[in-house]
Short mmCIF file of C-alpha atoms in Angstrom, two decimals:
data_model
loop_
_atom_site.label_atom_id
_atom_site.label_comp_id
_atom_site.label_asym_id
_atom_site.label_seq_id
_atom_site.Cartn_x
_atom_site.Cartn_y
_atom_site.Cartn_z
CA MET A 4 106.53 113.89 112.76
CA LEU A 5 105.34 112.76 109.37
CA ARG A 6 105.02 109.14 108.34
CA GLU A 7 104.91 108.15 104.79
CA ALA A 8 101.97 106.40 103.62
CA ARG A 9 100.50 104.62 100.34
CA ILE A 10 97.41 103.15 99.32
CA TYR A 11 96.55 99.94 100.58
CA SER A 12 93.15 99.45 99.28
CA LEU A 13 90.17 101.24 98.07
CA ALA A 14 86.66 99.73 98.30
CA ASN A 15 82.92 100.84 98.08
CA VAL A 16 81.21 99.98 101.41
CA GLY A 17 77.58 100.70 102.19
CA GLY A 18 77.14 103.70 99.61
CA GLN A 19 80.59 105.19 100.68
CA ALA A 20 84.13 104.60 99.54
CA VAL A 21 86.72 103.55 102.07
CA LEU A 22 90.34 104.52 101.24
CA VAL A 23 92.81 102.52 103.52
CA LEU A 24 96.52 103.98 103.71
CA GLU A 25 99.28 101.98 104.96
CA GLU A 26 102.31 103.22 106.73
CA VAL A 27 105.36 102.72 104.43
CA ASN A 28 107.78 101.67 107.12
CA GLY A 29 105.46 100.62 109.80
CA PRO A 30 102.64 98.14 110.58
CA ARG A 31 99.59 100.52 110.80
CA LEU A 32 96.77 101.05 108.49
CA LEU A 33 94.34 104.29 108.37
CA PRO A 34 90.95 103.89 106.98
CA VAL A 35 89.50 107.33 105.52
CA TRP A 36 85.89 107.32 104.43
CA ILE A 37 85.58 109.51 101.36
CA GLY A 38 82.79 110.37 98.73
CA LEU A 39 82.06 108.00 95.97
CA TYR A 40 82.98 110.53 93.44
CA GLU A 41 86.40 111.02 94.97
CA GLY A 42 86.73 107.32 95.45
CA GLY A 43 85.89 106.71 91.77
CA SER A 44 88.31 109.36 90.73
CA ILE A 45 91.32 107.74 92.70
CA GLY A 46 90.26 104.31 91.42
CA MET A 47 90.41 105.39 87.91
CA ALA A 48 93.67 107.20 88.32
CA LEU A 49 95.08 104.01 89.95
CA ALA A 50 93.78 101.92 86.97
CA GLY A 51 95.52 104.43 84.55
CA GLN A 52 92.09 105.23 82.89
CA LYS A 53 92.11 108.38 80.86
CA PHE A 54 88.88 110.23 79.68
CA PRO A 55 88.44 112.49 76.67
CA ARG A 56 87.51 115.41 78.89
CA PRO A 57 89.36 116.27 82.13
CA LEU A 58 87.88 115.45 85.32
CA THR A 59 87.93 117.96 88.27
CA HIS A 60 91.28 116.72 89.69
CA ASP A 61 92.95 116.62 86.25
CA LEU A 62 91.98 120.24 85.74
CA MET A 63 93.50 121.14 89.02
CA LEU A 64 96.68 119.67 88.21
CA GLU A 65 96.84 121.05 84.71
CA ALA A 66 96.28 124.51 86.28
CA VAL A 67 99.08 123.89 88.74
CA LYS A 68 101.50 122.88 85.82
CA ARG A 69 100.54 125.79 83.62
CA LEU A 70 101.22 128.28 86.35
CA GLY A 71 104.74 126.76 86.65
CA ALA A 72 104.27 125.00 89.78
CA LYS A 73 104.80 121.28 90.97
CA LEU A 74 102.89 119.24 93.25
CA GLU A 75 105.40 118.02 95.88
CA LYS A 76 103.47 116.28 98.59
CA ILE A 77 100.35 115.91 100.36
CA VAL A 78 99.90 115.49 104.18
CA ILE A 79 97.12 114.34 106.29
CA THR A 80 97.50 116.72 109.05
CA ASP A 81 94.81 116.12 111.62
CA LEU A 82 91.63 114.64 112.80
CA LYS A 83 89.19 116.78 114.47
CA ASP A 84 85.47 115.96 115.33
CA SER A 85 85.52 112.86 113.02
CA THR A 86 86.96 114.88 110.20
CA PHE A 87 90.36 114.42 108.58
CA PHE A 88 92.36 117.52 107.39
CA ALA A 89 95.00 117.64 104.69
CA ASP A 90 97.53 120.00 102.92
CA VAL A 91 98.50 119.93 99.67
CA HIS A 92 102.26 121.24 99.21
CA VAL A 93 103.09 122.87 95.83
CA ARG A 94 106.39 124.54 94.81
CA GLN A 95 106.44 127.66 92.52
CA ASP A 96 109.78 129.53 91.83
CA GLY A 97 111.36 128.04 94.73
CA GLU A 98 108.44 129.02 97.19
CA GLU A 99 106.66 126.36 98.93
CA ILE A 100 102.73 126.99 98.91
CA VAL A 101 100.71 125.02 101.30
CA LEU A 102 96.83 124.63 100.36
CA ASP A 103 94.23 123.40 102.70
CA ALA A 104 92.30 120.38 100.96
CA ARG A 105 90.23 117.20 101.83
CA PRO A 106 92.19 114.18 102.07
CA SER A 107 90.25 112.55 99.31
CA ASP A 108 90.97 115.52 96.68
CA SER A 109 94.64 115.62 98.06
CA ILE A 110 94.95 111.75 97.38
CA ALA A 111 93.34 111.93 94.04
CA LEU A 112 95.96 114.54 93.09
CA ALA A 113 98.89 112.57 94.52
CA VAL A 114 97.90 109.57 92.67
CA ARG A 115 97.79 111.33 89.46
CA GLU A 116 101.17 112.84 89.93
CA ASN A 117 102.80 109.80 91.73
CA CYS A 118 103.78 112.26 94.66
CA PRO A 119 104.23 111.11 98.08
CA ILE A 120 101.55 110.99 100.78
CA PHE A 121 102.30 111.59 104.53
CA VAL A 122 100.13 111.34 107.41
CA ALA A 123 101.02 113.03 110.69
CA GLU A 124 101.87 110.79 113.59
CA GLN A 125 99.23 112.50 115.76
CA VAL A 126 96.61 111.18 113.19
CA PHE A 127 97.87 107.52 113.46
CA ALA A 128 97.94 107.94 117.20
CA ALA A 129 94.42 109.34 117.34
CA CYS A 130 92.76 106.52 115.57
CA PRO A 131 91.94 103.02 116.63
CA GLU A 132 95.03 100.92 115.84
CA MET A 133 94.65 98.82 112.80
CA LEU A 134 97.59 96.68 111.95
CA LYS A 135 98.54 95.28 108.40
CA PRO A 136 97.36 91.84 108.11
CA ILE A 137 100.20 89.29 107.71
CA THR A 138 98.68 85.87 106.85
CA GLY A 139 95.84 85.05 104.14
CA GLU A 140 93.41 84.45 107.18
CA GLU A 141 94.27 87.93 108.80
CA VAL A 142 93.92 89.51 105.32
CA GLU A 143 90.36 87.70 104.89
CA ASP A 144 89.45 88.84 108.42
CA PHE A 145 90.47 92.40 107.73
CA LYS A 146 88.24 92.37 104.63
CA LYS A 147 85.24 91.24 106.60
CA LYS A 148 85.77 93.83 109.24
CA LEU A 149 85.93 96.51 106.68
CA GLU A 150 82.72 95.33 104.86
CA THR A 151 80.80 95.58 108.18
CA MET A 152 82.63 98.68 109.68
CA THR A 153 80.74 101.92 109.22
CA PRO A 154 82.00 105.46 109.85
CA GLU A 155 80.27 105.45 112.73
CA ASP A 156 81.74 102.27 114.25
CA PHE A 157 85.24 103.62 113.52
CA PHE A 158 84.58 106.85 115.41
CA ARG A 159 82.93 105.02 118.14
CA ASP A 160 86.00 103.11 118.54
CA LEU A 161 88.04 106.10 118.43
CA LYS A 162 85.93 107.76 121.15
CA LYS A 163 86.48 104.62 123.32
CA LYS A 164 90.21 104.69 122.72
CA GLU A 165 90.33 108.32 123.87
CA GLU A 166 88.14 107.61 127.04
CA ASP A 167 90.43 104.68 127.76
CA GLY A 168 93.49 106.93 127.68
CA GLY A 169 94.73 105.91 124.35
CA LYS A 170 94.94 102.20 125.08
CA THR A 171 93.54 99.77 122.35
CA GLU A 172 91.72 96.56 123.05
CA GLY A 173 94.40 94.11 124.31
CA GLU A 174 96.99 96.69 125.33
CA ALA A 175 98.60 96.42 128.86
CA GLU A 176 98.74 99.41 131.22
#
């Protein structure tokens, strides 16, 4: 099952970019560590910045359009060995074409085209549960947690969750 998501935040942390997606009709957050270049590309697109010369993601979208196709959606499909996987869904002449891509590149394209982002339920289920903050205090606590969390911390927590049979801290049997 696919869950619609949108960008909750984007930050540079310890020499890497962290893109946090939020479940649109649910309480969950999904942090995805991406490269600084991709993070910068996403950030510039979110801010509406245009450059005199096309960036790689702009070039790819222009090629898709000139070939008579349209970006329909992107889907974060899986998480294997600490690596997220994604598909870019393009439609051309009524045919759906699915392209394997990195989530960061997929999201950089989606932001530019205002196309929907989806996350497979199995990806949310496989990650340590992070719920959307509700109060100002919870927002600040979440920001502090992100500032100190490394990809290694995230995947260590993920491994612990798997070893505990999918239970997160504080969950009853």
